[in-house]
Short mmCIF file of C-alpha atoms and ligand atoms in Angstrom, two decimals:
data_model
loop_
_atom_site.label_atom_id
_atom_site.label_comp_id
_atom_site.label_asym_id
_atom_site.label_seq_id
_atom_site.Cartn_x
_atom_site.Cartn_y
_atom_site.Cartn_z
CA UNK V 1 38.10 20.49 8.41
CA UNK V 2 37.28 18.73 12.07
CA UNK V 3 39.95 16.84 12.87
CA UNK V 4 37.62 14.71 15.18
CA UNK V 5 37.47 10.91 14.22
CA UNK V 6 33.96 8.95 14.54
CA UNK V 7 34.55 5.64 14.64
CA UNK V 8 31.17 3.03 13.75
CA UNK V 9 31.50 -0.63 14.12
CA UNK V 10 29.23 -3.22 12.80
CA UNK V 11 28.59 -2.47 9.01
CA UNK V 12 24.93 -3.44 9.46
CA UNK V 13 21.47 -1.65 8.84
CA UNK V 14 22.24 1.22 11.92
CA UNK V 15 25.94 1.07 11.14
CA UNK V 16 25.42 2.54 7.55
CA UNK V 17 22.74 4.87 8.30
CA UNK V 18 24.60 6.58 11.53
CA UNK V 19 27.54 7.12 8.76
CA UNK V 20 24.53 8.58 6.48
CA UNK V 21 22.92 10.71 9.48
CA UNK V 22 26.36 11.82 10.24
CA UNK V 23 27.23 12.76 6.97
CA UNK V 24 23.98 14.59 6.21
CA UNK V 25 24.21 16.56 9.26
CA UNK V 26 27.37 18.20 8.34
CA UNK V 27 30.16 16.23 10.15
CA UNK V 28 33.36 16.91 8.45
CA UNK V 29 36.05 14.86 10.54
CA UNK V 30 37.07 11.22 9.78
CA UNK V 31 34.73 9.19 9.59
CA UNK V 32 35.72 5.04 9.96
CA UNK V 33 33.18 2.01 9.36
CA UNK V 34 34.27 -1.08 10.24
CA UNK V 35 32.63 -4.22 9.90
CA UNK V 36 33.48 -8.06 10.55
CA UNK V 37 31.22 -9.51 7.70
CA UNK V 38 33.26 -9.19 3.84
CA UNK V 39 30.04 -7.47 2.59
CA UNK V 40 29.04 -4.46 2.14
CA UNK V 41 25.93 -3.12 4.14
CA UNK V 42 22.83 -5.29 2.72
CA UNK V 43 19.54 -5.86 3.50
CA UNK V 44 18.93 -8.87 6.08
CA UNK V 45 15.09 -9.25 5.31
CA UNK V 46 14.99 -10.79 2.16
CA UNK V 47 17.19 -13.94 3.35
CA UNK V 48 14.51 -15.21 4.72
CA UNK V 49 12.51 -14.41 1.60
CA UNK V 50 12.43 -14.66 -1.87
CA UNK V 51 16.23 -14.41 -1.93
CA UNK V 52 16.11 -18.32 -0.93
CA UNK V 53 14.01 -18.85 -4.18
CA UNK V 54 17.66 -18.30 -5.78
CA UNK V 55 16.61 -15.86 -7.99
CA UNK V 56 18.36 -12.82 -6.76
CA UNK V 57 21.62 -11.60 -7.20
CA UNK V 58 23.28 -11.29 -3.55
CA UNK V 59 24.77 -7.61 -4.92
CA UNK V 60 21.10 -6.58 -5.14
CA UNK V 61 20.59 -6.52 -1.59
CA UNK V 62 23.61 -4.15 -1.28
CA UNK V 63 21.81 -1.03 0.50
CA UNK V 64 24.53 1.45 -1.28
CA UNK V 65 27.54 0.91 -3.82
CA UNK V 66 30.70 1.37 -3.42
CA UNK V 67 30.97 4.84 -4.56
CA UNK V 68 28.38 6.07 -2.29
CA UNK V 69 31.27 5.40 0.97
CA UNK V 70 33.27 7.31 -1.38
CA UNK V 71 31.26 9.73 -2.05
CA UNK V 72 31.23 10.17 1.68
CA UNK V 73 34.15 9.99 2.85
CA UNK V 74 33.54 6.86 4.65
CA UNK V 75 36.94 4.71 5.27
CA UNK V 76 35.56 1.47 5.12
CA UNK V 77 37.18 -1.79 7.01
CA UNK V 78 35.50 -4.93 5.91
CA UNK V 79 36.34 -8.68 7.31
CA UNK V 80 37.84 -7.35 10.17
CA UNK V 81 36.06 -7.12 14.02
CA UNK V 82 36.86 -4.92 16.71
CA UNK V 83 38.01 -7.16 19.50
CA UNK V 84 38.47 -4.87 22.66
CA UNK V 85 37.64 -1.57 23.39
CA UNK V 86 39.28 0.92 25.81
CA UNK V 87 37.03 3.30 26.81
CA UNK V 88 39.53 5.44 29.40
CA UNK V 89 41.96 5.73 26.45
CA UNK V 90 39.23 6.17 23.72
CA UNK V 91 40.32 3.13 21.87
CA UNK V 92 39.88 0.28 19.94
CA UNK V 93 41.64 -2.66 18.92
CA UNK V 94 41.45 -4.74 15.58
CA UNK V 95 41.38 -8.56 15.37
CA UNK V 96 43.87 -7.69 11.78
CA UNK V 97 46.06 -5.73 14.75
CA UNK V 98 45.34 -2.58 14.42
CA UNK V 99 44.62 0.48 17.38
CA UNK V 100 42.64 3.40 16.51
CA UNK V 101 41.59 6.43 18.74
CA UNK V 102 38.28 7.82 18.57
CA UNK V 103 36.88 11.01 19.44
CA UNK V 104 33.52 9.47 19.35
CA UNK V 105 32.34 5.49 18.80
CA UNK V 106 29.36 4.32 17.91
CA UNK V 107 28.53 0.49 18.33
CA UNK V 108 25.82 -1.13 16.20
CA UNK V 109 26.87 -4.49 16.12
CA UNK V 110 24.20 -6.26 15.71
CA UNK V 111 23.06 -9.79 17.42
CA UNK V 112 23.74 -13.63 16.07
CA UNK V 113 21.87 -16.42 16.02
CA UNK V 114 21.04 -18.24 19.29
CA UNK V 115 21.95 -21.80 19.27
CA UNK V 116 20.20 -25.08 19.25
CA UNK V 117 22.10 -26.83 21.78
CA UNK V 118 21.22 -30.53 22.48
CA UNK V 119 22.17 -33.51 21.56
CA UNK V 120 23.14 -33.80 17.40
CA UNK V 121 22.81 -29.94 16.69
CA UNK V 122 26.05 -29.94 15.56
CA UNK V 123 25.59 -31.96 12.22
CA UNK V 124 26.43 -30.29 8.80
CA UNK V 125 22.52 -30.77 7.95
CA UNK V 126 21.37 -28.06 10.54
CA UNK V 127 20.74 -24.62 9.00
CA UNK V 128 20.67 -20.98 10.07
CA UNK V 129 19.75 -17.54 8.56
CA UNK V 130 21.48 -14.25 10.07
CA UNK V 131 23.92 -13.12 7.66
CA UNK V 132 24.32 -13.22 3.66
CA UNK V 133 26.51 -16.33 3.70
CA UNK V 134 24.13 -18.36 5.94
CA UNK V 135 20.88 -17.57 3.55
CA UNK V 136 23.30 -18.54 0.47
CA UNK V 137 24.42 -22.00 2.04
CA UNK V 138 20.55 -22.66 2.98
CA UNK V 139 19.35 -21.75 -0.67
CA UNK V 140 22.05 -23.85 -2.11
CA UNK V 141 21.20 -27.00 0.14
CA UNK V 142 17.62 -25.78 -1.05
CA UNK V 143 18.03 -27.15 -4.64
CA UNK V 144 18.41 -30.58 -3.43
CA UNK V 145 16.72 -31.12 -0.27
CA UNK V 146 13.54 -32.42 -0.51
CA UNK V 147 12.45 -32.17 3.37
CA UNK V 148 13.04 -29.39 6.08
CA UNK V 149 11.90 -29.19 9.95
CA UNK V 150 11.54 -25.86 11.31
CA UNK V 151 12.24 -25.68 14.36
CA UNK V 152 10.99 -22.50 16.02
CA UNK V 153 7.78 -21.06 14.95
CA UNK V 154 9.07 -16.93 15.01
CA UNK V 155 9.27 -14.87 12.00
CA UNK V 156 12.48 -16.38 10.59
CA UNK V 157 11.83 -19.54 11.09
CA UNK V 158 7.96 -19.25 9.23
CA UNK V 159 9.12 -17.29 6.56
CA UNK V 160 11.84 -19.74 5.78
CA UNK V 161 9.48 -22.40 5.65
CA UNK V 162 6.93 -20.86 3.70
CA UNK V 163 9.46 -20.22 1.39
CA UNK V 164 10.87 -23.81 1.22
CA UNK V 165 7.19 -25.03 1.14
CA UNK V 166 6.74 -22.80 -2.46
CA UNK V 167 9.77 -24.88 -3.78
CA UNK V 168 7.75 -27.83 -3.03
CA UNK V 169 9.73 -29.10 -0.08
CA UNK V 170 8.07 -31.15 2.82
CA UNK V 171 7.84 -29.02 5.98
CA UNK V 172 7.36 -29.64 9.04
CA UNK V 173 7.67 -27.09 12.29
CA UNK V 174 7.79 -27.16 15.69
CA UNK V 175 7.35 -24.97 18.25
CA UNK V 176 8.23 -25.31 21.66
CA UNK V 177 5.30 -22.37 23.08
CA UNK V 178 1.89 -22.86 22.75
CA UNK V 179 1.24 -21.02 19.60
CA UNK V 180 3.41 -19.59 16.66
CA UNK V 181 4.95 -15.95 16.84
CA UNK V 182 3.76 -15.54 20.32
CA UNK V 183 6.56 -13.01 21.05
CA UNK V 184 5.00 -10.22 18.59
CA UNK V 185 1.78 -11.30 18.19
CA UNK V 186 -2.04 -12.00 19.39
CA UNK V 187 -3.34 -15.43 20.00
CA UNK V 188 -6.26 -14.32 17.54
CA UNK V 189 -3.28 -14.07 14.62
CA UNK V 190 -1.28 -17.13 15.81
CA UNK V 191 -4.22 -18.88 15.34
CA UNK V 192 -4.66 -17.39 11.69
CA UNK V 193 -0.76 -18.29 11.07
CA UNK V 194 -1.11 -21.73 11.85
CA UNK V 195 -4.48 -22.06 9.37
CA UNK V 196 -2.29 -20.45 7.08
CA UNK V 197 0.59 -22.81 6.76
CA UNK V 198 -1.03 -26.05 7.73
CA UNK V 199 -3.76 -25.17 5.01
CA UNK V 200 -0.81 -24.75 2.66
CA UNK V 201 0.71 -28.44 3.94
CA UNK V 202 2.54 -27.87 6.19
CA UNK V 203 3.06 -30.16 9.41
CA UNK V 204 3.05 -27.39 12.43
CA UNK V 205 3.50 -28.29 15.99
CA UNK V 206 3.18 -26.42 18.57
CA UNK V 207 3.75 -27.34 22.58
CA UNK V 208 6.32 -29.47 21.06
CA UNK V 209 9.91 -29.28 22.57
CA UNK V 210 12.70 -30.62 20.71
CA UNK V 211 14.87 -33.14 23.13
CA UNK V 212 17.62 -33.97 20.51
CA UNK V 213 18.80 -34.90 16.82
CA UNK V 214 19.57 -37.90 15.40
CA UNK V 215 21.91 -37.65 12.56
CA UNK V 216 21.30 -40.35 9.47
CA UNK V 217 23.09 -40.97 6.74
CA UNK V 218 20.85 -39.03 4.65
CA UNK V 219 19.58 -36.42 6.95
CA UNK V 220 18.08 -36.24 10.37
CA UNK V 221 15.50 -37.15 12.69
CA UNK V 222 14.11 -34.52 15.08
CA UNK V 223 12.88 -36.12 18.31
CA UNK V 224 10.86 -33.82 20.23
CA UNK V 225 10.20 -34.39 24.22
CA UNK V 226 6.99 -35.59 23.57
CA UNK V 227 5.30 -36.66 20.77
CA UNK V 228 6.14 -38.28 17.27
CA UNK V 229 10.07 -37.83 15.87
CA UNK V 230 10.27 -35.83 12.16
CA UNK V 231 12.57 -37.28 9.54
CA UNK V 232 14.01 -34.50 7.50
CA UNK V 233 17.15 -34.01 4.51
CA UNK V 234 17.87 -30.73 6.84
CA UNK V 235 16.55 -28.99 9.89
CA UNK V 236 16.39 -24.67 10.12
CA UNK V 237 16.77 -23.50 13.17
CA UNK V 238 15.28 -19.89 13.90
CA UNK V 239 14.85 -19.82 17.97
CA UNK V 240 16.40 -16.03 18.50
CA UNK V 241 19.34 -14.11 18.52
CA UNK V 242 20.97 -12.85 21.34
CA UNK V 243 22.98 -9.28 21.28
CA UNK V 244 26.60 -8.74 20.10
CA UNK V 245 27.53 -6.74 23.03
CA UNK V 246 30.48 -8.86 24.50
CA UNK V 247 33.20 -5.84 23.89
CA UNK V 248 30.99 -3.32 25.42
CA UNK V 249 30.76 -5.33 28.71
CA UNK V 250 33.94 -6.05 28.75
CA UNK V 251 34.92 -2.06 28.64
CA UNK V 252 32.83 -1.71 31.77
CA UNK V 253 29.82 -0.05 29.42
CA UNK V 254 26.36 -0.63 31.06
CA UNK V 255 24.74 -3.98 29.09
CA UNK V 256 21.88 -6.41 30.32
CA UNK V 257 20.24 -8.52 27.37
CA UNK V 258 21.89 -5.89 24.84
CA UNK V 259 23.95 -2.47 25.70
CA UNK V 260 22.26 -0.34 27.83
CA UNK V 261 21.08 3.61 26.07
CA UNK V 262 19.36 6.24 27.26
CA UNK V 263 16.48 8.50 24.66
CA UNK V 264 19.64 9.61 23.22
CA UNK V 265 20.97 6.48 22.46
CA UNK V 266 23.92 6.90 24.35
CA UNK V 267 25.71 4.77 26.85
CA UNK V 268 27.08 4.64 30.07
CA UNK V 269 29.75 6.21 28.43
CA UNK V 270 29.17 9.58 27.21
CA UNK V 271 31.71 9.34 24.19
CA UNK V 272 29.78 6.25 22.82
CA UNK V 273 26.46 5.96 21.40
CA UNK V 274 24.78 2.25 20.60
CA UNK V 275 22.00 1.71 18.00
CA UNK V 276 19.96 -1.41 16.32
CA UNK V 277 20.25 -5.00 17.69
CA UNK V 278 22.51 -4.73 19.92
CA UNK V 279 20.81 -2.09 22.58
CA UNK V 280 18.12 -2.56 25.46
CA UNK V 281 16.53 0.53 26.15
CA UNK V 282 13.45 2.03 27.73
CA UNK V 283 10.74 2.62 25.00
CA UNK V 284 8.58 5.41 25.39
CA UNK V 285 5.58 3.75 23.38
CA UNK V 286 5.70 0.36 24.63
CA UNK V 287 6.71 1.92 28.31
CA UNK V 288 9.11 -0.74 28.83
CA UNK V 289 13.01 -1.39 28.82
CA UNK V 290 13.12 -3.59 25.77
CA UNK V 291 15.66 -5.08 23.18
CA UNK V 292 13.91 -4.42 19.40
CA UNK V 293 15.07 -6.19 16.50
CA UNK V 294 13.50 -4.57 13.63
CA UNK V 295 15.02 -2.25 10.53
CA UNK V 296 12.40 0.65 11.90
CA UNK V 297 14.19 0.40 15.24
CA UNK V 298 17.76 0.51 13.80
CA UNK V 299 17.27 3.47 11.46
CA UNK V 300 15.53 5.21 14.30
CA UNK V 301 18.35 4.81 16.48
CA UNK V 302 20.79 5.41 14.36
CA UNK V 303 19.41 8.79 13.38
CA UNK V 304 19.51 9.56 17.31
CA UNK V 305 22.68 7.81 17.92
CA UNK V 306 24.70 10.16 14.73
CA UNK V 307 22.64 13.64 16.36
CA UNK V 308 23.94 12.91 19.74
CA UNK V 309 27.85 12.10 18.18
CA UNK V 310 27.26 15.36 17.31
CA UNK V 311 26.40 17.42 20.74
CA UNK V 312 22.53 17.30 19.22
CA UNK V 313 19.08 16.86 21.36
CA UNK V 314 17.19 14.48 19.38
CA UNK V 315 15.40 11.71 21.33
CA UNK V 316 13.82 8.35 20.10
CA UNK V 317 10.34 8.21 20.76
CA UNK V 318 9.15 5.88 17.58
CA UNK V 319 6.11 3.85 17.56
CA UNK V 320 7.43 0.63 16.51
CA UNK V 321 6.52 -1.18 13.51
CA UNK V 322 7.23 -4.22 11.74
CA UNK V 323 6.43 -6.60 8.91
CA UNK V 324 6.84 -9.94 7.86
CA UNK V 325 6.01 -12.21 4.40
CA UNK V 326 5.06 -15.47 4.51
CA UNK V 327 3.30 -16.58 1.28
CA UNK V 328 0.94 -14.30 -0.03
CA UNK V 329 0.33 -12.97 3.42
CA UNK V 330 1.95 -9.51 4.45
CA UNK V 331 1.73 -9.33 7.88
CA UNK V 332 2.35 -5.15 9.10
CA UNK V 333 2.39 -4.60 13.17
CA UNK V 334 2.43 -1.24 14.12
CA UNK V 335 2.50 -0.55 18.31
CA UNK V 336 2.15 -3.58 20.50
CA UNK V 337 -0.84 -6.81 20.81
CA UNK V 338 0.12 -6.91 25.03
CA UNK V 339 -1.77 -6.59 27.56
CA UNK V 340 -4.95 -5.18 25.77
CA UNK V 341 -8.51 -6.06 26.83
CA UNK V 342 -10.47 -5.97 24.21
CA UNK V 343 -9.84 -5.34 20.03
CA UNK V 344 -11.57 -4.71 16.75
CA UNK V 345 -11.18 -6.50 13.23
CA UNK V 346 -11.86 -4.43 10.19
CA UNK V 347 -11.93 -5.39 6.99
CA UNK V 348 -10.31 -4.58 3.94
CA UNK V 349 -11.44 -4.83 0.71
CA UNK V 350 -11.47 -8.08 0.60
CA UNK V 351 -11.63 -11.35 3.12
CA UNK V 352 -7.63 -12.01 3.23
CA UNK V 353 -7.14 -7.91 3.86
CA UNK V 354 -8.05 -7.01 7.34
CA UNK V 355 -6.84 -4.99 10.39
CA UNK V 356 -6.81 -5.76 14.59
CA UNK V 357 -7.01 -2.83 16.32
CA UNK V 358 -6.01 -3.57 20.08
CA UNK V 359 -7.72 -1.26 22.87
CA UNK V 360 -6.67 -1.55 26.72
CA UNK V 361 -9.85 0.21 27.80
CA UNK V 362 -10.23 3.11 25.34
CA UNK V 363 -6.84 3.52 24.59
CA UNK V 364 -5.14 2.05 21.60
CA UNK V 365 -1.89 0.13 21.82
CA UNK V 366 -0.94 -1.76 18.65
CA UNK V 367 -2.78 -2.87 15.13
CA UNK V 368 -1.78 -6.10 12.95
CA UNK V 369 -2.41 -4.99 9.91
CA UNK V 370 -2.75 -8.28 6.94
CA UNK V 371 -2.28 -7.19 3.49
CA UNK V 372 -3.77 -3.73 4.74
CA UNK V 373 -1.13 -1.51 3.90
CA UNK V 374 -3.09 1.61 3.81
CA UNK V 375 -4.32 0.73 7.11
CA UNK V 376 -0.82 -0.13 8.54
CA UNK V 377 0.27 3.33 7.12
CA UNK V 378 -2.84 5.27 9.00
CA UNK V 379 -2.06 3.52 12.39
CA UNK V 380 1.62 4.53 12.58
CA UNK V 381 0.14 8.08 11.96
CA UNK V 382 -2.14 7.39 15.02
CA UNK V 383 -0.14 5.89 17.36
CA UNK V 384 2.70 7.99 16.77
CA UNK V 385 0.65 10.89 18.27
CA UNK V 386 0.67 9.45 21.40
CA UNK V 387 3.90 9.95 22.09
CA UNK V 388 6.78 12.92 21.42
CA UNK V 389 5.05 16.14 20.05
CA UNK V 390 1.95 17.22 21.66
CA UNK V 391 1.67 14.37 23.06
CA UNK V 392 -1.48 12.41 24.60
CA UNK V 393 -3.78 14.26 22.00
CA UNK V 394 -4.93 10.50 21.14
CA UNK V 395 -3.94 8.90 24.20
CA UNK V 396 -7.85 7.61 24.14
CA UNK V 397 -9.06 6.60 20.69
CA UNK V 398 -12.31 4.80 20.76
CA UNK V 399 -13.76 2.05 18.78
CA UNK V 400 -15.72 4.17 17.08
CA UNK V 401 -13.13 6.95 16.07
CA UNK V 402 -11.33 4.31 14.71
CA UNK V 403 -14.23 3.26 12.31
CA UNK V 404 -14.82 6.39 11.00
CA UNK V 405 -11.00 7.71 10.86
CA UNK V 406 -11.18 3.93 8.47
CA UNK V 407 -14.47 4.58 6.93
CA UNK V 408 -14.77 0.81 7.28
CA UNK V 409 -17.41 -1.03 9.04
CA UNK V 410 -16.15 -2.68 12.71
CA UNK V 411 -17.15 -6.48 13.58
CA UNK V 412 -16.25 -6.04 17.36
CA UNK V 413 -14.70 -9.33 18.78
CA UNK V 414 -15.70 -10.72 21.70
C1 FAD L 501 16.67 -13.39 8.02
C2 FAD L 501 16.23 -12.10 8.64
C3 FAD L 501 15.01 -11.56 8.27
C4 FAD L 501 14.58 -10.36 8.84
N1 FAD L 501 13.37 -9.83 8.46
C5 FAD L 501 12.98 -8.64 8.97
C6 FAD L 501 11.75 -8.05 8.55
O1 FAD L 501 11.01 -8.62 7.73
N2 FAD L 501 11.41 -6.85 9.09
C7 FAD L 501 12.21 -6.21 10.00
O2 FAD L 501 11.86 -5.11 10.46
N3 FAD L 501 13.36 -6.77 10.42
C8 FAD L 501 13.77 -7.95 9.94
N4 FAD L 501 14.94 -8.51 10.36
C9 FAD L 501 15.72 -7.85 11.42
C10 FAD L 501 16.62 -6.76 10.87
O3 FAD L 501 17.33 -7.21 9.75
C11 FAD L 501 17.56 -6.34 11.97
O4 FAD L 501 16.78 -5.83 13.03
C12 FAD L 501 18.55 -5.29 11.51
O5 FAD L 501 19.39 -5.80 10.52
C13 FAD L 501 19.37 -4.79 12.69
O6 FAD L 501 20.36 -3.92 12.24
P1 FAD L 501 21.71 -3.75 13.06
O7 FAD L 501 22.55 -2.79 12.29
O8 FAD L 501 21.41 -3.48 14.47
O9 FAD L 501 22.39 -5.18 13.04
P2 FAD L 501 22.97 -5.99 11.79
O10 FAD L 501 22.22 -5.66 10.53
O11 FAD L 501 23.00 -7.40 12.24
O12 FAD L 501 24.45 -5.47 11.64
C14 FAD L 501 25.44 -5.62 12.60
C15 FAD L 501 26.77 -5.84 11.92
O13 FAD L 501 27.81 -5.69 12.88
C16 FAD L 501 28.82 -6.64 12.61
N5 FAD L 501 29.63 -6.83 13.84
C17 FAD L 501 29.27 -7.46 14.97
N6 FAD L 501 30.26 -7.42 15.88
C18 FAD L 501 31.28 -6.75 15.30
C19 FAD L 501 32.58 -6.40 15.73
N7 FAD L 501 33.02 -6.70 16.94
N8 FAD L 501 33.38 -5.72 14.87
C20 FAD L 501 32.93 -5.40 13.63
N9 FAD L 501 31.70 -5.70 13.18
C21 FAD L 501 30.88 -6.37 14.01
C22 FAD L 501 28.03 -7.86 12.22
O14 FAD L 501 28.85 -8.76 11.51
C23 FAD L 501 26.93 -7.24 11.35
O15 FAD L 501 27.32 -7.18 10.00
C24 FAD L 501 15.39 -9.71 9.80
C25 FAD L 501 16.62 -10.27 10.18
C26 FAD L 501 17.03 -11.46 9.61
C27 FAD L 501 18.34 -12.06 10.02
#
């Protein structure tokens, strides 16, 4: 028996898969999780989802039982955060009081929910979704509010609306940038999005900065910098999340907009590795240094981050994918929409199931697939051969290729 102890905190998405990774790969020692939220590791996507509709159980987003971290060997610590870590003496202190050593500590903690800070955010009738308890409070405010303004027109905040908008409710959204989702995706789908929702009723505006809140008896008024104010019962607020990495900067680890990993997923520290949220780091496939905040890119890590706990060589070189719901719409981005020059629509089999393939040149860099899951499926196979393994054997895919590798007919856009 190895009488090493791993140590992960942040009982999230990469938190329970580097204990599973660990686990699978042999590791014997002790093996601590420790994680500030009461819950047990559950799925974040569906709070955005049809887990508002009130429908579902909260225990049925629990990713494992209790038995599995049994089962394993996993000493759990729920409701309890690590506060400081001391990387010369390999340890870490609990908020409940506690010290532990490690031999080796992983951090995935995650990121939170960037603020709204102006003038009447603070009122009880402003909403956010990051965690369990947030996406409970909203659903329950849900069954009796009969208006909601949206304000940030990302993934969270559009799902959350479309969502409200199937209960009925009046909503309303604005964005501050020109066009909804432009962080992930192409001006040719923002424009799709905002048919979408303003086709299903609701009020989208985008250019339009919010300047403050004014709080009512029975709700509030958005007033944006320009243009018309927005009465609402509550407002959702779903403008980013910035990294939990506080304690790692604080130990003198690496961090700039998230911790800071190499391929390995380790930090400026070789006895601690980082994965999910909460890490920048240089991504083969989108040949940047970047901050992802997607499931594929926390499991991915994680797997990396338990291999190199262990003394292993794996590296993370995944294409990065993605998916969001919003109505009947599931939206699947595989790669990345930047900086390409010129991009294909195919359809599916019918005219609300189609793909964008985006080309800079010849060379493929990202496809949007919408409610084209076999073709989402077929990209990641493509693009992933870019990269890692024999790499480059695809590095130029033409528009062509692409049609027949489809068997689908292209409409090239201009
Ligand atoms: C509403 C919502 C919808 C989403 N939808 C999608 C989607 O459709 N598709 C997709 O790919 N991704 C989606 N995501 C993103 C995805 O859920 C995250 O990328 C993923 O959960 C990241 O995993 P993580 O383990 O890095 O962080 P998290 O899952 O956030 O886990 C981090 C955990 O660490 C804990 N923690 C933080 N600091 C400490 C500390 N000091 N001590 C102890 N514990 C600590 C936190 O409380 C948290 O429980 C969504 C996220 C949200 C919030």
């Amino acid at each position: 028996m190895s009488k090493e102890i791993f140590i992960v905190v942040g009982a999230g998405q990469a938190g329970l898969q580097i204990c599973t990774a660990l686990r699978a790969s042999g590791f014997e020692g002790r093996l601590i999780l420790i994680g500030e939220e009461s819950s047990l590791p559950y799925q974040r996507p569906p709070l955005s989802k049809e887990f508002l509709l009130g429908e579902l159980d909260p225990e049925r987003l629990l990713y494992r039982k209790p038995e599995y971290f049994e089962k394993l060997s996993v000493e759990l610590t729920l409701d309890d955060a690590v506060e400081k870590l001391d990387a010369s003496r390999c340890t870490i202190s609990l908020r409940s009081g506690r010290t532990l050593k490690y031999s080796k500590l992983a951090l995935a903690t995650g990121a939170r929910v960037r603020a709204l800070r102006c003038v009447g955010s603070d009122s009880p009738d402003v909403y956010y979704i990051r965690t369990l308890a947030d996406s409970l409070n909203l659903r329950e405010r849900l069954q009796t509010a009969k208006s909601m303004v949206v304000v940030g027109g990302g993934f969270i905040g559009l799902e959350t609306g479309a969502m409200a908008c199937k209960m009925g409710k009046k909503v309303s959204v604005v964005e501050a940038s020109e066009r909804l989702m432009k962080r992930a995706i192409s001006p040719e789908l923002s424009e799709y999005y905002l048919s979408l929702h303003s086709e299903k009723g609701v009020d989208v505006r985008v250019g339009c900065e919010v300047s403050h809140l004014e709080q009512h008896q029975h709700g509030l008024t958005v007033v944006p910098k320009t243009g018309e104010s927005i009465s609402a019962d509550i407002v959702l607020v779903g403008i980013g999340v910035v990294p939990n990495s506080e304690i790692a900067e604080s130990a003198g680890l690496e961090c700039a907009n998230g911790i800071l990993v190499n391929e390995k997923c380790l930090t400026s520290d070789a006895n601690i590795v980082a994965a999910g949220d909460c890490t920048m780091h240089q991504n083969q496939f989108l040949e940047k240094t970047v901050r992802l905040e997607s499931i594929q890119n926390a499991v991915d890590q994680a797997k990396v981050a338990a291999s190199s706990m262990l003394g292993g060589n794996q590296t993370y070189d995944q294409v990065p994918w993605f998916w969001s719901d919003q109505y009947d719409v599931t939206l699947q981005i595989a790669g990345v929409s930047r900086s390409y020059d010129n991009h294909v629509r195919l359809c599916g089999k019918n005219e609300n199931s189609f793909s964008f393939f985006y080309f800079r040149g010849n060379e493929l860099l990202g496809v949007d697939s919408i409610n084209h899951p076999v073709m989402h499926m077929a990209a990641r196979k493509i693009l992933q051969r870019k990269i890692g393994d024999g790499a480059s054997i695809l590095k130029s895919m033409t528009v062509d290729e692409i049609a027949a590798f489809s068997k689908a007919k292209p409409t090239v856009s201009p």
